[in-house]
Short mmCIF file of C-alpha atoms in Angstrom, two decimals:
data_model
loop_
_atom_site.label_atom_id
_atom_site.label_comp_id
_atom_site.label_asym_id
_atom_site.label_seq_id
_atom_site.Cartn_x
_atom_site.Cartn_y
_atom_site.Cartn_z
CA MET A 1 -46.88 46.57 -24.36
CA SER A 2 -47.13 44.16 -27.23
CA GLN A 3 -49.75 41.41 -27.30
CA LYS A 4 -47.12 38.64 -27.18
CA LYS A 5 -45.41 40.15 -24.16
CA LYS A 6 -48.78 40.61 -22.42
CA ASN A 7 -49.70 36.93 -22.96
CA THR A 8 -46.29 35.80 -21.70
CA SER A 9 -46.71 37.91 -18.59
CA ARG A 10 -50.15 36.43 -17.93
CA GLU A 11 -48.81 32.91 -18.36
CA LYS A 12 -46.04 33.63 -15.85
CA GLN A 13 -48.57 34.97 -13.36
CA LYS A 14 -50.79 31.95 -13.89
CA ARG A 15 -47.90 29.52 -13.34
CA LYS A 16 -46.81 31.41 -10.23
CA LEU A 17 -50.32 31.27 -8.76
CA LEU A 18 -50.68 27.58 -9.55
CA LYS A 19 -47.30 26.87 -8.01
CA THR A 20 -48.23 28.87 -4.91
CA PHE A 21 -51.42 26.90 -4.42
CA GLY A 22 -49.75 23.58 -5.27
CA SER A 23 -52.05 22.68 -8.13
CA THR A 24 -51.54 22.22 -11.82
CA ARG A 25 -55.28 21.69 -12.32
CA LYS A 26 -54.55 18.40 -14.08
CA ASP A 27 -56.86 16.54 -11.70
CA TYR A 28 -59.71 18.97 -12.29
CA ASP A 29 -59.51 19.37 -16.05
CA ARG A 30 -59.60 15.79 -17.20
CA GLU A 31 -62.22 13.11 -17.00
CA PRO A 32 -61.33 10.00 -15.03
CA LYS A 33 -59.94 7.26 -17.27
CA ASP A 34 -61.98 4.56 -15.59
CA LYS A 35 -65.72 5.06 -15.58
CA SER A 36 -66.10 2.27 -13.02
CA VAL A 37 -64.67 1.20 -9.67
CA SER A 38 -63.50 -2.34 -9.00
CA TYR A 39 -65.17 -3.83 -5.94
CA ILE A 40 -63.83 -6.94 -4.27
CA CYS A 41 -65.67 -9.27 -1.91
CA ARG A 42 -64.07 -9.72 1.50
CA GLN A 43 -65.19 -13.36 1.70
CA CYS A 44 -64.91 -15.01 -1.72
CA ARG A 45 -62.69 -12.35 -3.39
CA ALA A 46 -65.06 -12.02 -6.36
CA VAL A 47 -64.46 -8.82 -8.33
CA GLU A 48 -67.21 -6.67 -9.82
CA GLU A 49 -67.07 -3.40 -11.74
CA ILE A 50 -69.52 -0.79 -10.41
CA PRO A 51 -70.12 2.41 -12.42
CA LEU A 52 -68.27 5.39 -10.93
CA GLU A 53 -71.44 7.48 -10.97
CA VAL A 54 -73.26 4.94 -8.77
CA VAL A 55 -70.35 4.72 -6.31
CA GLU A 56 -70.14 8.52 -6.06
CA GLN A 57 -73.90 8.79 -5.42
CA PHE A 58 -73.72 6.20 -2.64
CA ASP A 59 -70.71 8.03 -1.20
CA TRP A 60 -72.66 11.32 -1.05
CA LEU A 61 -75.85 9.70 0.23
CA ASP A 62 -74.05 7.77 2.97
CA GLY A 63 -73.86 10.73 5.35
CA GLY A 64 -72.24 8.52 7.96
CA ASP A 65 -68.64 7.98 8.89
CA PRO A 66 -66.38 9.23 6.07
CA HIS A 67 -63.93 6.45 6.89
CA ASP A 68 -66.44 3.81 5.76
CA PRO A 69 -66.46 3.36 1.98
CA PRO A 70 -69.64 2.81 -0.03
CA ARG A 71 -70.36 -0.93 0.14
CA PHE A 72 -72.34 -3.40 -1.90
CA SER A 73 -73.43 -7.03 -1.46
CA CYS A 74 -71.63 -9.76 -3.37
CA GLN A 75 -73.84 -11.53 -5.90
CA VAL A 76 -71.87 -14.77 -5.46
CA CYS A 77 -71.82 -15.25 -1.66
CA GLN A 78 -73.82 -12.27 -0.28
CA GLY A 79 -70.66 -11.07 1.49
CA GLU A 80 -69.60 -7.45 1.78
CA MET A 81 -67.91 -5.85 -1.23
CA ILE A 82 -65.60 -2.88 -0.75
CA PRO A 83 -63.83 -0.68 -3.32
CA GLU A 84 -60.42 -1.87 -4.39
CA TYR A 85 -59.21 1.72 -4.90
CA PHE A 86 -61.41 4.81 -4.66
CA ARG A 87 -61.08 8.42 -3.46
CA GLY A 88 -64.33 9.48 -1.78
CA ALA A 89 -66.09 12.84 -1.91
CA THR A 90 -64.49 13.85 1.40
CA GLY A 91 -61.02 13.17 0.00
CA VAL A 92 -60.51 9.94 1.95
CA LEU A 93 -58.64 7.34 -0.09
CA TYR A 94 -59.90 3.77 0.19
CA ASP A 95 -57.06 1.49 -0.88
CA ASN A 96 -57.87 -2.20 -0.54
CA ARG A 97 -55.69 -3.51 -3.37
CA TYR A 98 -54.02 -5.87 -0.92
CA LEU A 99 -57.19 -8.02 -1.01
CA ARG A 100 -56.64 -8.88 -4.67
CA VAL A 101 -52.96 -9.66 -4.05
CA GLU A 102 -53.91 -11.96 -1.15
CA SER A 103 -56.37 -13.83 -3.35
CA LEU A 104 -53.63 -14.58 -5.90
CA HIS A 105 -51.47 -16.41 -3.34
#
C-alpha cells in the first residue's frame, strides 16, 4: 500500500471515530479567545473583568453545589457579582447575560 493511500485511510478512520464520538476536538485544541470572564453585580450592574485562571481556580476550590457559580464581591457597592457567561469545570453553563440587557433598559 502506498504512503499516500495509507495516510488517506488513517484520515478516514480518524474522521469516522470523531464523528462517532460527536467531537471534532475544536474545543480541546484551541486556547480560549478571552482570557477573562465578565462579572456583573446583581445590585448596581457594575461590570468587572476577572482573569479566567482565577475564576477556574475558585470553581475547582468551591467544592459545593455545582449549580452555584464562583462569586466575587462588587468593589462599588459590596453586592454579589456573578459571571455573565461561563462554563464551569463540571460542565454547567452559567448564562447571566440577561442582567446586562436589563441594565441597558
